[in-house]
Tab-separated table of N, CA and C in Angstrom:
chain	number	residue	atom	x	y	z
A	1	MET	N	88.108	-9.974	45.108
A	1	MET	CA	87.556	-8.709	44.677
A	1	MET	C	86.399	-8.370	45.610
A	2	SER	N	86.358	-7.124	46.073
A	2	SER	CA	85.312	-6.717	47.009
A	2	SER	C	83.996	-6.468	46.266
A	3	ASN	N	82.908	-6.381	47.028
A	3	ASN	CA	81.599	-6.112	46.439
A	3	ASN	C	81.557	-4.744	45.776
A	4	LYS	N	82.238	-3.764	46.364
A	4	LYS	CA	82.249	-2.413	45.815
A	4	LYS	C	82.927	-2.387	44.445
A	5	GLU	N	84.077	-3.052	44.310
A	5	GLU	CA	84.774	-3.105	43.019
A	5	GLU	C	83.945	-3.845	41.989
A	6	ASN	N	83.302	-4.907	42.377
A	6	ASN	CA	82.473	-5.690	41.472
A	6	ASN	C	81.278	-4.866	40.987
A	7	LYS	N	80.653	-4.105	41.903
A	7	LYS	CA	79.505	-3.284	41.557
A	7	LYS	C	79.901	-2.193	40.563
A	8	SER	N	81.043	-1.536	40.790
A	8	SER	CA	81.474	-0.487	39.867
A	8	SER	C	81.827	-1.089	38.506
A	9	LYS	N	82.361	-2.298	38.516
A	9	LYS	CA	82.686	-2.971	37.261
A	9	LYS	C	81.403	-3.315	36.494
A	10	ASN	N	80.342	-3.688	37.223
A	10	ASN	CA	79.070	-4.034	36.589
A	10	ASN	C	78.339	-2.820	36.036
A	11	ASN	N	78.652	-1.626	36.496
A	11	ASN	CA	77.987	-0.419	36.016
A	11	ASN	C	78.630	0.151	34.762
A	12	THR	N	79.583	-0.544	34.189
A	12	THR	CA	80.212	-0.080	32.952
A	12	THR	C	79.855	-1.028	31.820
A	13	ARG	N	79.756	-0.473	30.646
A	13	ARG	CA	79.475	-1.249	29.439
A	13	ARG	C	80.525	-0.881	28.402
A	14	ARG	N	80.506	-1.612	27.301
A	14	ARG	CA	81.473	-1.342	26.242
A	14	ARG	C	80.756	-0.933	24.964
A	15	ILE	N	81.335	0.059	24.288
A	15	ILE	CA	80.838	0.539	22.995
A	15	ILE	C	81.966	0.375	21.993
A	16	TYR	N	81.613	-0.137	20.819
A	16	TYR	CA	82.624	-0.288	19.764
A	16	TYR	C	82.699	1.011	18.979
A	17	ILE	N	83.915	1.555	18.842
A	17	ILE	CA	84.139	2.781	18.073
A	17	ILE	C	84.767	2.363	16.747
A	18	ARG	N	83.932	2.390	15.703
A	18	ARG	CA	84.351	1.859	14.406
A	18	ARG	C	85.502	2.634	13.794
A	19	SER	N	85.483	3.965	13.921
A	19	SER	CA	86.537	4.773	13.306
A	19	SER	C	87.913	4.487	13.911
A	20	GLN	N	87.936	4.091	15.194
A	20	GLN	CA	89.204	3.789	15.856
A	20	GLN	C	89.438	2.285	15.980
A	21	ARG	N	88.463	1.497	15.585
A	21	ARG	CA	88.523	0.029	15.641
A	21	ARG	C	88.914	-0.467	17.038
A	22	ARG	N	88.183	0.045	18.026
A	22	ARG	CA	88.466	-0.380	19.392
A	22	ARG	C	87.200	-0.305	20.228
A	23	TRP	N	87.244	-0.987	21.371
A	23	TRP	CA	86.153	-0.978	22.342
A	23	TRP	C	86.446	0.078	23.387
A	24	GLN	N	85.411	0.771	23.838
A	24	GLN	CA	85.560	1.786	24.880
A	24	GLN	C	84.591	1.489	26.018
A	25	GLU	N	85.123	1.444	27.224
A	25	GLU	CA	84.258	1.252	28.387
A	25	GLU	C	83.612	2.578	28.741
A	26	VAL	N	82.293	2.532	28.985
A	26	VAL	CA	81.522	3.726	29.324
A	26	VAL	C	80.550	3.389	30.439
A	27	PRO	N	80.093	4.401	31.184
A	27	PRO	CA	79.089	4.150	32.214
A	27	PRO	C	77.766	3.695	31.576
A	28	GLU	N	76.941	3.050	32.373
A	28	GLU	CA	75.665	2.504	31.897
A	28	GLU	C	74.791	3.571	31.238
A	29	GLU	N	74.719	4.786	31.854
A	29	GLU	CA	73.857	5.818	31.270
A	29	GLU	C	74.342	6.266	29.894
A	30	VAL	N	75.649	6.363	29.715
A	30	VAL	CA	76.205	6.735	28.416
A	30	VAL	C	75.910	5.631	27.402
A	31	TYR	N	76.053	4.400	27.818
A	31	TYR	CA	75.771	3.265	26.942
A	31	TYR	C	74.309	3.296	26.490
A	32	GLN	N	73.389	3.498	27.429
A	32	GLN	CA	71.968	3.510	27.092
A	32	GLN	C	71.635	4.648	26.122
A	33	GLU	N	72.205	5.817	26.345
A	33	GLU	CA	71.979	6.953	25.446
A	33	GLU	C	72.543	6.656	24.064
A	34	HIS	N	73.723	6.076	24.025
A	34	HIS	CA	74.367	5.714	22.755
A	34	HIS	C	73.506	4.714	21.977
A	35	ILE	N	73.066	3.674	22.656
A	35	ILE	CA	72.253	2.635	22.011
A	35	ILE	C	70.930	3.211	21.529
A	36	ARG	N	70.297	4.036	22.368
A	36	ARG	CA	69.006	4.623	21.998
A	36	ARG	C	69.141	5.466	20.734
A	37	PHE	N	70.151	6.320	20.668
A	37	PHE	CA	70.354	7.172	19.494
A	37	PHE	C	70.639	6.340	18.245
A	38	HIS	N	71.599	5.416	18.355
A	38	HIS	CA	72.003	4.651	17.185
A	38	HIS	C	70.900	3.709	16.705
A	39	ASP	N	70.164	3.107	17.618
A	39	ASP	CA	69.053	2.232	17.210
A	39	ASP	C	67.969	3.030	16.490
A	40	THR	N	67.622	4.179	17.034
A	40	THR	CA	66.599	5.011	16.410
A	40	THR	C	67.038	5.450	15.026
A	41	TYR	N	68.270	5.913	14.920
A	41	TYR	CA	68.789	6.372	13.633
A	41	TYR	C	68.842	5.222	12.625
A	42	ARG	N	69.395	4.091	13.050
A	42	ARG	CA	69.512	2.952	12.151
A	42	ARG	C	68.136	2.490	11.667
A	43	HIS	N	67.160	2.412	12.573
A	43	HIS	CA	65.811	1.990	12.174
A	43	HIS	C	65.201	2.965	11.164
A	44	ARG	N	65.419	4.252	11.361
A	44	ARG	CA	64.900	5.248	10.427
A	44	ARG	C	65.530	5.061	9.043
A	45	ILE	N	66.832	4.862	9.018
A	45	ILE	CA	67.539	4.686	7.742
A	45	ILE	C	67.143	3.361	7.088
A	46	GLN	N	66.966	2.326	7.893
A	46	GLN	CA	66.551	1.037	7.340
A	46	GLN	C	65.145	1.129	6.764
A	47	ASP	N	64.250	1.853	7.418
A	47	ASP	CA	62.895	2.032	6.896
A	47	ASP	C	62.893	2.724	5.544
A	48	ARG	N	63.865	3.572	5.318
A	48	ARG	CA	63.982	4.257	4.019
A	48	ARG	C	64.691	3.405	2.981
A	49	GLY	N	65.196	2.262	3.395
A	49	GLY	CA	65.885	1.374	2.473
A	49	GLY	C	67.328	1.743	2.215
A	50	LEU	N	67.894	2.605	3.039
A	50	LEU	CA	69.264	3.050	2.828
A	50	LEU	C	70.298	2.208	3.558
A	51	CYS	N	69.850	1.388	4.525
A	51	CYS	CA	70.765	0.575	5.323
A	51	CYS	C	70.342	-0.889	5.224
A	52	CYS	N	71.299	-1.736	4.970
A	52	CYS	CA	71.006	-3.173	4.930
A	52	CYS	C	71.938	-3.914	5.889
A	53	CYS	N	72.204	-3.288	7.013
A	53	CYS	CA	73.076	-3.849	8.031
A	53	CYS	C	72.408	-5.074	8.662
A	54	PRO	N	73.086	-6.239	8.674
A	54	PRO	CA	72.488	-7.420	9.313
A	54	PRO	C	72.446	-7.262	10.827
A	55	ARG	N	71.505	-7.930	11.439
A	55	ARG	CA	71.284	-7.805	12.883
A	55	ARG	C	72.546	-8.132	13.693
A	56	ASN	N	73.316	-9.094	13.243
A	56	ASN	CA	74.509	-9.476	14.007
A	56	ASN	C	75.643	-8.450	13.879
A	57	LYS	N	75.446	-7.374	13.100
A	57	LYS	CA	76.463	-6.325	12.956
A	57	LYS	C	75.984	-4.971	13.495
A	58	TRP	N	74.850	-4.943	14.180
A	58	TRP	CA	74.323	-3.685	14.703
A	58	TRP	C	75.271	-3.053	15.712
A	59	TRP	N	76.054	-3.841	16.395
A	59	TRP	CA	77.002	-3.297	17.364
A	59	TRP	C	78.065	-2.433	16.697
A	60	VAL	N	78.264	-2.580	15.383
A	60	VAL	CA	79.247	-1.809	14.632
A	60	VAL	C	78.700	-0.427	14.261
A	61	CYS	N	77.368	-0.273	14.278
A	61	CYS	CA	76.735	0.946	13.800
A	61	CYS	C	77.184	2.170	14.605
A	62	ASP	N	77.667	3.185	13.874
A	62	ASP	CA	78.043	4.440	14.519
A	62	ASP	C	77.281	5.622	13.909
A	63	ALA	N	76.207	5.332	13.179
A	63	ALA	CA	75.330	6.326	12.557
A	63	ALA	C	76.047	7.142	11.485
A	64	ASP	N	77.120	6.635	10.949
A	64	ASP	CA	77.817	7.292	9.847
A	64	ASP	C	77.552	6.479	8.590
A	65	CYS	N	76.381	6.637	8.057
A	65	CYS	CA	75.921	5.791	6.956
A	65	CYS	C	76.683	6.009	5.654
A	66	LEU	N	77.253	7.187	5.466
A	66	LEU	CA	77.962	7.443	4.212
A	66	LEU	C	79.234	6.621	4.094
A	67	THR	N	79.841	6.249	5.217
A	67	THR	CA	81.070	5.469	5.169
A	67	THR	C	80.856	4.010	5.554
A	68	CYS	N	79.638	3.645	5.880
A	68	CYS	CA	79.349	2.288	6.337
A	68	CYS	C	79.360	1.306	5.168
A	69	GLU	N	79.925	0.137	5.405
A	69	GLU	CA	79.975	-0.878	4.353
A	69	GLU	C	78.601	-1.479	4.069
A	70	TYR	N	77.634	-1.275	4.965
A	70	TYR	CA	76.305	-1.856	4.803
A	70	TYR	C	75.275	-0.875	4.227
A	71	ARG	N	75.714	0.287	3.801
A	71	ARG	CA	74.740	1.225	3.240
A	71	ARG	C	74.313	0.757	1.863
A	72	ASN	N	73.093	1.060	1.531
A	72	ASN	CA	72.540	0.673	0.246
A	72	ASN	C	72.673	1.861	-0.698
A	73	ALA	N	73.766	1.925	-1.422
A	73	ALA	CA	74.076	3.067	-2.273
A	73	ALA	C	73.138	3.175	-3.467
A	74	ASP	N	72.492	2.085	-3.852
A	74	ASP	CA	71.606	2.119	-5.012
A	74	ASP	C	70.349	2.939	-4.769
A	75	VAL	N	69.969	3.120	-3.527
A	75	VAL	CA	68.726	3.805	-3.208
A	75	VAL	C	68.902	5.314	-3.160
A	76	ILE	N	70.113	5.802	-2.918
A	76	ILE	CA	70.343	7.236	-2.813
A	76	ILE	C	70.103	7.869	-4.179
A	77	ALA	N	69.161	8.800	-4.215
A	77	ALA	CA	68.742	9.408	-5.476
A	77	ALA	C	69.613	10.607	-5.822
A	78	SER	N	69.859	10.748	-7.096
A	78	SER	CA	70.572	11.898	-7.616
A	78	SER	C	69.534	12.904	-8.106
A	79	LEU	N	69.900	14.175	-8.164
A	79	LEU	CA	68.983	15.181	-8.688
A	79	LEU	C	68.745	14.987	-10.186
A	80	ASP	N	69.636	14.226	-10.841
A	80	ASP	CA	69.479	13.944	-12.260
A	80	ASP	C	68.717	12.649	-12.519
A	81	SER	N	68.335	11.952	-11.464
A	81	SER	CA	67.612	10.688	-11.625
A	81	SER	C	66.209	10.946	-12.154
A	82	PRO	N	65.784	10.175	-13.156
A	82	PRO	CA	64.413	10.352	-13.659
A	82	PRO	C	63.403	9.883	-12.618
A	83	ILE	N	62.277	10.568	-12.569
A	83	ILE	CA	61.205	10.150	-11.680
A	83	ILE	C	59.957	9.913	-12.506
A	84	GLY	N	59.104	9.086	-12.013
A	84	GLY	CA	57.879	8.777	-12.755
A	84	GLY	C	58.128	7.679	-13.763
A	85	GLU	N	57.431	7.759	-14.865
A	85	GLU	CA	57.558	6.759	-15.934
A	85	GLU	C	58.912	6.871	-16.615
A	86	GLU	N	59.370	5.760	-17.169
A	86	GLU	CA	60.688	5.753	-17.818
A	86	GLU	C	60.726	6.612	-19.075
A	87	ASP	N	59.608	6.699	-19.795
A	87	ASP	CA	59.582	7.502	-21.021
A	87	ASP	C	59.375	8.993	-20.722
A	88	ASP	N	59.121	9.326	-19.457
A	88	ASP	CA	58.942	10.709	-19.035
A	88	ASP	C	60.312	11.345	-18.839
A	89	ASP	N	60.477	12.585	-19.269
A	89	ASP	CA	61.761	13.278	-19.151
A	89	ASP	C	61.895	14.052	-17.854
A	90	LEU	N	60.992	13.852	-16.908
A	90	LEU	CA	61.010	14.580	-15.649
A	90	LEU	C	62.085	14.013	-14.728
A	91	ILE	N	62.930	14.924	-14.192
A	91	ILE	CA	63.956	14.515	-13.234
A	91	ILE	C	63.662	15.193	-11.893
A	92	LEU	N	64.317	14.715	-10.842
A	92	LEU	CA	64.080	15.237	-9.503
A	92	LEU	C	64.373	16.740	-9.423
A	93	MET	N	65.370	17.205	-10.116
A	93	MET	CA	65.736	18.624	-10.103
A	93	MET	C	64.595	19.496	-10.617
A	94	ASP	N	63.779	18.958	-11.534
A	94	ASP	CA	62.661	19.720	-12.084
A	94	ASP	C	61.577	19.989	-11.053
A	95	THR	N	61.550	19.251	-9.971
A	95	THR	CA	60.502	19.413	-8.969
A	95	THR	C	60.871	20.411	-7.878
A	96	ILE	N	62.100	20.915	-7.899
A	96	ILE	CA	62.548	21.876	-6.890
A	96	ILE	C	62.197	23.282	-7.350
A	97	ALA	N	61.520	24.033	-6.494
A	97	ALA	CA	61.099	25.389	-6.853
A	97	ALA	C	62.306	26.303	-6.971
A	98	ASP	N	62.283	27.158	-7.983
A	98	ASP	CA	63.349	28.136	-8.190
A	98	ASP	C	62.837	29.495	-7.752
A	99	ASP	N	63.297	29.960	-6.599
A	99	ASP	CA	62.834	31.227	-6.047
A	99	ASP	C	63.693	32.412	-6.485
A	100	SER	N	64.690	32.164	-7.306
A	100	SER	CA	65.565	33.260	-7.718
A	100	SER	C	64.859	34.159	-8.730
A	101	VAL	N	65.318	35.400	-8.800
A	101	VAL	CA	64.743	36.378	-9.710
A	101	VAL	C	65.281	36.106	-11.120
A	102	ALA	N	64.401	36.241	-12.085
A	102	ALA	CA	64.800	36.015	-13.481
A	102	ALA	C	65.799	37.088	-13.920
A	103	VAL	N	66.717	36.716	-14.784
A	103	VAL	CA	67.744	37.631	-15.265
A	103	VAL	C	67.100	38.797	-16.013
A	104	SER	N	66.030	38.531	-16.739
A	104	SER	CA	65.361	39.601	-17.490
A	104	SER	C	64.788	40.652	-16.537
A	105	GLU	N	64.256	40.211	-15.375
A	105	GLU	CA	63.738	41.164	-14.392
A	105	GLU	C	64.864	42.000	-13.801
A	106	LEU	N	65.998	41.370	-13.533
A	106	LEU	CA	67.148	42.108	-13.003
A	106	LEU	C	67.645	43.149	-14.007
A	107	ALA	N	67.693	42.762	-15.271
A	107	ALA	CA	68.156	43.683	-16.307
A	107	ALA	C	67.189	44.854	-16.448
A	108	ALA	N	65.890	44.578	-16.419
A	108	ALA	CA	64.890	45.642	-16.527
A	108	ALA	C	64.973	46.593	-15.330
A	109	ASP	N	65.126	46.031	-14.123
A	109	ASP	CA	65.254	46.880	-12.931
A	109	ASP	C	66.507	47.748	-13.004
A	110	ARG	N	67.565	47.184	-13.524
A	110	ARG	CA	68.819	47.931	-13.647
A	110	ARG	C	68.652	49.110	-14.606
A	111	ILE	N	67.959	48.894	-15.710
A	111	ILE	CA	67.733	49.959	-16.693
A	111	ILE	C	66.879	51.070	-16.081
A	112	VAL	N	65.812	50.687	-15.388
A	112	VAL	CA	64.938	51.679	-14.755
A	112	VAL	C	65.702	52.445	-13.676
A	113	LEU	N	66.531	51.758	-12.902
A	113	LEU	CA	67.311	52.420	-11.865
A	113	LEU	C	68.298	53.421	-12.471
A	114	GLU	N	68.926	53.064	-13.579
A	114	GLU	CA	69.837	53.996	-14.248
A	114	GLU	C	69.077	55.222	-14.745
A	115	GLN	N	67.862	55.016	-15.278
A	115	GLN	CA	67.040	56.132	-15.730
A	115	GLN	C	66.652	57.029	-14.552
A	116	LEU	N	66.330	56.404	-13.420
A	116	LEU	CA	65.964	57.144	-12.225
A	116	LEU	C	67.122	58.012	-11.746
A	117	PHE	N	68.329	57.441	-11.705
A	117	PHE	CA	69.492	58.221	-11.284
A	117	PHE	C	69.803	59.353	-12.279
A	118	LYS	N	69.613	59.089	-13.572
A	118	LYS	CA	69.854	60.130	-14.579
A	118	LYS	C	68.851	61.264	-14.404
A	119	ARG	N	67.590	60.900	-14.173
A	119	ARG	CA	66.545	61.924	-13.964
A	119	ARG	C	66.821	62.708	-12.687
A	120	LEU	N	67.260	62.036	-11.643
A	120	LEU	CA	67.598	62.713	-10.392
A	120	LEU	C	68.734	63.702	-10.621
A	121	ALA	N	69.738	63.310	-11.393
A	121	ALA	CA	70.859	64.204	-11.700
A	121	ALA	C	70.392	65.403	-12.522
A	122	ASP	N	69.393	65.202	-13.410
A	122	ASP	CA	68.847	66.316	-14.192
A	122	ASP	C	68.098	67.302	-13.294
A	123	LEU	N	67.306	66.749	-12.373
A	123	LEU	CA	66.506	67.600	-11.492
A	123	LEU	C	67.356	68.292	-10.424
A	124	MET	N	68.378	67.616	-9.954
A	124	MET	CA	69.211	68.152	-8.867
A	124	MET	C	70.647	67.689	-9.096
A	125	PRO	N	71.456	68.498	-9.787
A	125	PRO	CA	72.816	68.087	-10.132
A	125	PRO	C	73.686	67.703	-8.932
A	126	GLU	N	73.432	68.312	-7.780
A	126	GLU	CA	74.255	68.016	-6.596
A	126	GLU	C	73.766	66.786	-5.831
A	127	ALA	N	72.819	66.022	-6.384
A	127	ALA	CA	72.229	64.871	-5.694
A	127	ALA	C	73.273	63.808	-5.340
A	128	ALA	N	74.218	63.544	-6.233
A	128	ALA	CA	75.242	62.529	-5.960
A	128	ALA	C	76.098	62.940	-4.762
A	129	ASP	N	76.472	64.214	-4.711
A	129	ASP	CA	77.262	64.702	-3.577
A	129	ASP	C	76.458	64.640	-2.281
A	130	ILE	N	75.178	64.980	-2.355
A	130	ILE	CA	74.307	64.932	-1.181
A	130	ILE	C	74.203	63.491	-0.669
A	131	GLY	N	74.037	62.557	-1.603
A	131	GLY	CA	73.951	61.146	-1.226
A	131	GLY	C	75.210	60.656	-0.525
A	132	LYS	N	76.373	61.054	-1.039
A	132	LYS	CA	77.641	60.656	-0.416
A	132	LYS	C	77.776	61.232	0.991
A	133	LEU	N	77.375	62.510	1.145
A	133	LEU	CA	77.462	63.143	2.461
A	133	LEU	C	76.491	62.490	3.446
A	134	ARG	N	75.304	62.128	2.969
A	134	ARG	CA	74.338	61.437	3.842
A	134	ARG	C	74.886	60.082	4.278
A	135	MET	N	75.528	59.371	3.384
A	135	MET	CA	76.110	58.067	3.725
A	135	MET	C	77.227	58.206	4.762
A	136	GLN	N	77.867	59.348	4.782
A	136	GLN	CA	78.925	59.595	5.760
A	136	GLN	C	78.367	60.058	7.095
A	137	GLY	N	77.037	60.305	7.143
A	137	GLY	CA	76.393	60.649	8.410
A	137	GLY	C	76.265	62.135	8.679
A	138	PHE	N	76.437	62.966	7.675
A	138	PHE	CA	76.299	64.406	7.866
A	138	PHE	C	74.833	64.779	8.056
A	139	SER	N	74.599	65.827	8.825
A	139	SER	CA	73.237	66.318	9.050
A	139	SER	C	72.788	67.151	7.858
A	140	ASP	N	71.467	67.449	7.809
A	140	ASP	CA	70.937	68.284	6.725
A	140	ASP	C	71.596	69.660	6.724
A	141	GLU	N	71.820	70.203	7.897
A	141	GLU	CA	72.433	71.527	8.006
A	141	GLU	C	73.866	71.519	7.468
A	142	ALA	N	74.615	70.466	7.802
A	142	ALA	CA	75.999	70.367	7.329
A	142	ALA	C	76.050	70.162	5.814
A	143	ILE	N	75.119	69.397	5.290
A	143	ILE	CA	75.075	69.164	3.836
A	143	ILE	C	74.733	70.462	3.122
A	144	ALA	N	73.707	71.185	3.627
A	144	ALA	CA	73.311	72.463	3.018
A	144	ALA	C	74.475	73.445	3.028
A	145	LYS	N	75.206	73.465	4.121
A	145	LYS	CA	76.354	74.361	4.237
A	145	LYS	C	77.439	73.996	3.231
A	146	SER	N	77.667	72.682	3.046
A	146	SER	CA	78.738	72.254	2.127
A	146	SER	C	78.405	72.534	0.665
A	147	ILE	N	77.103	72.552	0.305
A	147	ILE	CA	76.754	72.862	-1.095
A	147	ILE	C	76.433	74.349	-1.276
A	148	GLY	N	76.476	75.111	-0.166
A	148	GLY	CA	76.380	76.565	-0.243
A	148	GLY	C	74.977	77.132	-0.328
A	149	ILE	N	73.983	76.488	0.250
A	149	ILE	CA	72.618	77.022	0.279
A	149	ILE	C	72.070	76.908	1.697
A	150	PRO	N	71.033	77.707	2.033
A	150	PRO	CA	70.433	77.593	3.358
A	150	PRO	C	69.739	76.240	3.548
A	151	ARG	N	69.638	75.830	4.795
A	151	ARG	CA	69.034	74.528	5.134
A	151	ARG	C	67.587	74.424	4.631
A	152	THR	N	66.805	75.464	4.801
A	152	THR	CA	65.398	75.422	4.366
A	152	THR	C	65.282	75.292	2.858
A	153	THR	N	66.156	75.976	2.124
A	153	THR	CA	66.170	75.856	0.659
A	153	THR	C	66.548	74.438	0.260
A	154	PHE	N	67.551	73.903	0.944
A	154	PHE	CA	67.998	72.527	0.683
A	154	PHE	C	66.846	71.540	0.883
A	155	LEU	N	66.134	71.667	2.019
A	155	LEU	CA	65.029	70.744	2.316
A	155	LEU	C	63.869	70.910	1.341
A	156	SER	N	63.581	72.146	0.926
A	156	SER	CA	62.481	72.346	-0.026
A	156	SER	C	62.837	71.785	-1.398
A	157	ARG	N	64.097	71.896	-1.799
A	157	ARG	CA	64.517	71.305	-3.087
A	157	ARG	C	64.409	69.778	-3.039
A	158	ILE	N	64.859	69.188	-1.934
A	158	ILE	CA	64.769	67.729	-1.776
A	158	ILE	C	63.307	67.290	-1.877
A	159	LYS	N	62.413	68.029	-1.201
A	159	LYS	CA	60.985	67.693	-1.198
A	159	LYS	C	60.399	67.810	-2.599
A	160	ALA	N	60.787	68.849	-3.336
A	160	ALA	CA	60.260	69.065	-4.693
A	160	ALA	C	60.748	67.971	-5.643
A	161	VAL	N	62.014	67.602	-5.526
A	161	VAL	CA	62.572	66.545	-6.391
A	161	VAL	C	61.905	65.216	-6.078
A	162	LYS	N	61.708	64.934	-4.801
A	162	LYS	CA	61.046	63.678	-4.413
A	162	LYS	C	59.635	63.617	-4.964
A	163	LYS	N	58.906	64.734	-4.889
A	163	LYS	CA	57.533	64.779	-5.398
A	163	LYS	C	57.508	64.526	-6.909
A	164	GLN	N	58.444	65.119	-7.624
A	164	GLN	CA	58.521	64.929	-9.074
A	164	GLN	C	58.851	63.476	-9.430
A	165	LEU	N	59.800	62.884	-8.719
A	165	LEU	CA	60.177	61.491	-8.986
A	165	LEU	C	59.050	60.524	-8.620
A	166	GLU	N	58.274	60.852	-7.588
A	166	GLU	CA	57.119	60.017	-7.226
A	166	GLU	C	56.103	59.974	-8.353
A	167	LYS	N	55.937	61.102	-9.051
A	167	LYS	CA	55.020	61.146	-10.199
A	167	LYS	C	55.548	60.308	-11.360
A	168	GLU	N	56.836	60.434	-11.627
A	168	GLU	CA	57.433	59.785	-12.786
A	168	GLU	C	57.724	58.289	-12.535
A	169	TYR	N	58.036	57.919	-11.306
A	169	TYR	CA	58.396	56.544	-10.968
A	169	TYR	C	57.574	56.068	-9.748
A	170	PRO	N	56.273	55.875	-9.922
A	170	PRO	CA	55.424	55.510	-8.775
A	170	PRO	C	55.763	54.141	-8.176
A	171	ASP	N	56.331	53.237	-8.946
A	171	ASP	CA	56.667	51.903	-8.435
A	171	ASP	C	57.832	51.910	-7.448
A	172	PHE	N	58.622	52.967	-7.495
A	172	PHE	CA	59.809	53.038	-6.643
A	172	PHE	C	59.605	53.859	-5.377
A	173	PHE	N	58.509	54.594	-5.322
A	173	PHE	CA	58.252	55.468	-4.159
A	173	PHE	C	56.950	55.118	-3.502
């Protein structure tokens, strides 16, 4: 065997691929990156008490702790697990902030919104049609033409209705 073949052979290392149950030859740089990642990950998991892999089996580690035979399943906490004292009824789920809006607030907003739309319909019966035309991208002039009034009259009515609704529903405007 020549020196060149021997040197190229020495620059390769082997990594065990647990999912395929085989060894794979890789270049030295790939091996070093693989070892660095897996060692760092394994040490982090071991520090948390989630991995109890013995030192003589570290070569098997592929950083897939959920399927590893050496994972410490007893340490993984459930959201229903009690925390604190045993006689305390506090569970982990109780410590997570709930940022969702309360159903009562949604119901109240819905009622106020329905009242607002009813009042808008009272003040300007063609408001629903105007809203649909605006959603379709029509201009003020085209909308005024379709409801049969001049553009300036249309704009002054919109302004007057908005002013009235601002008085009646200040939280929405």
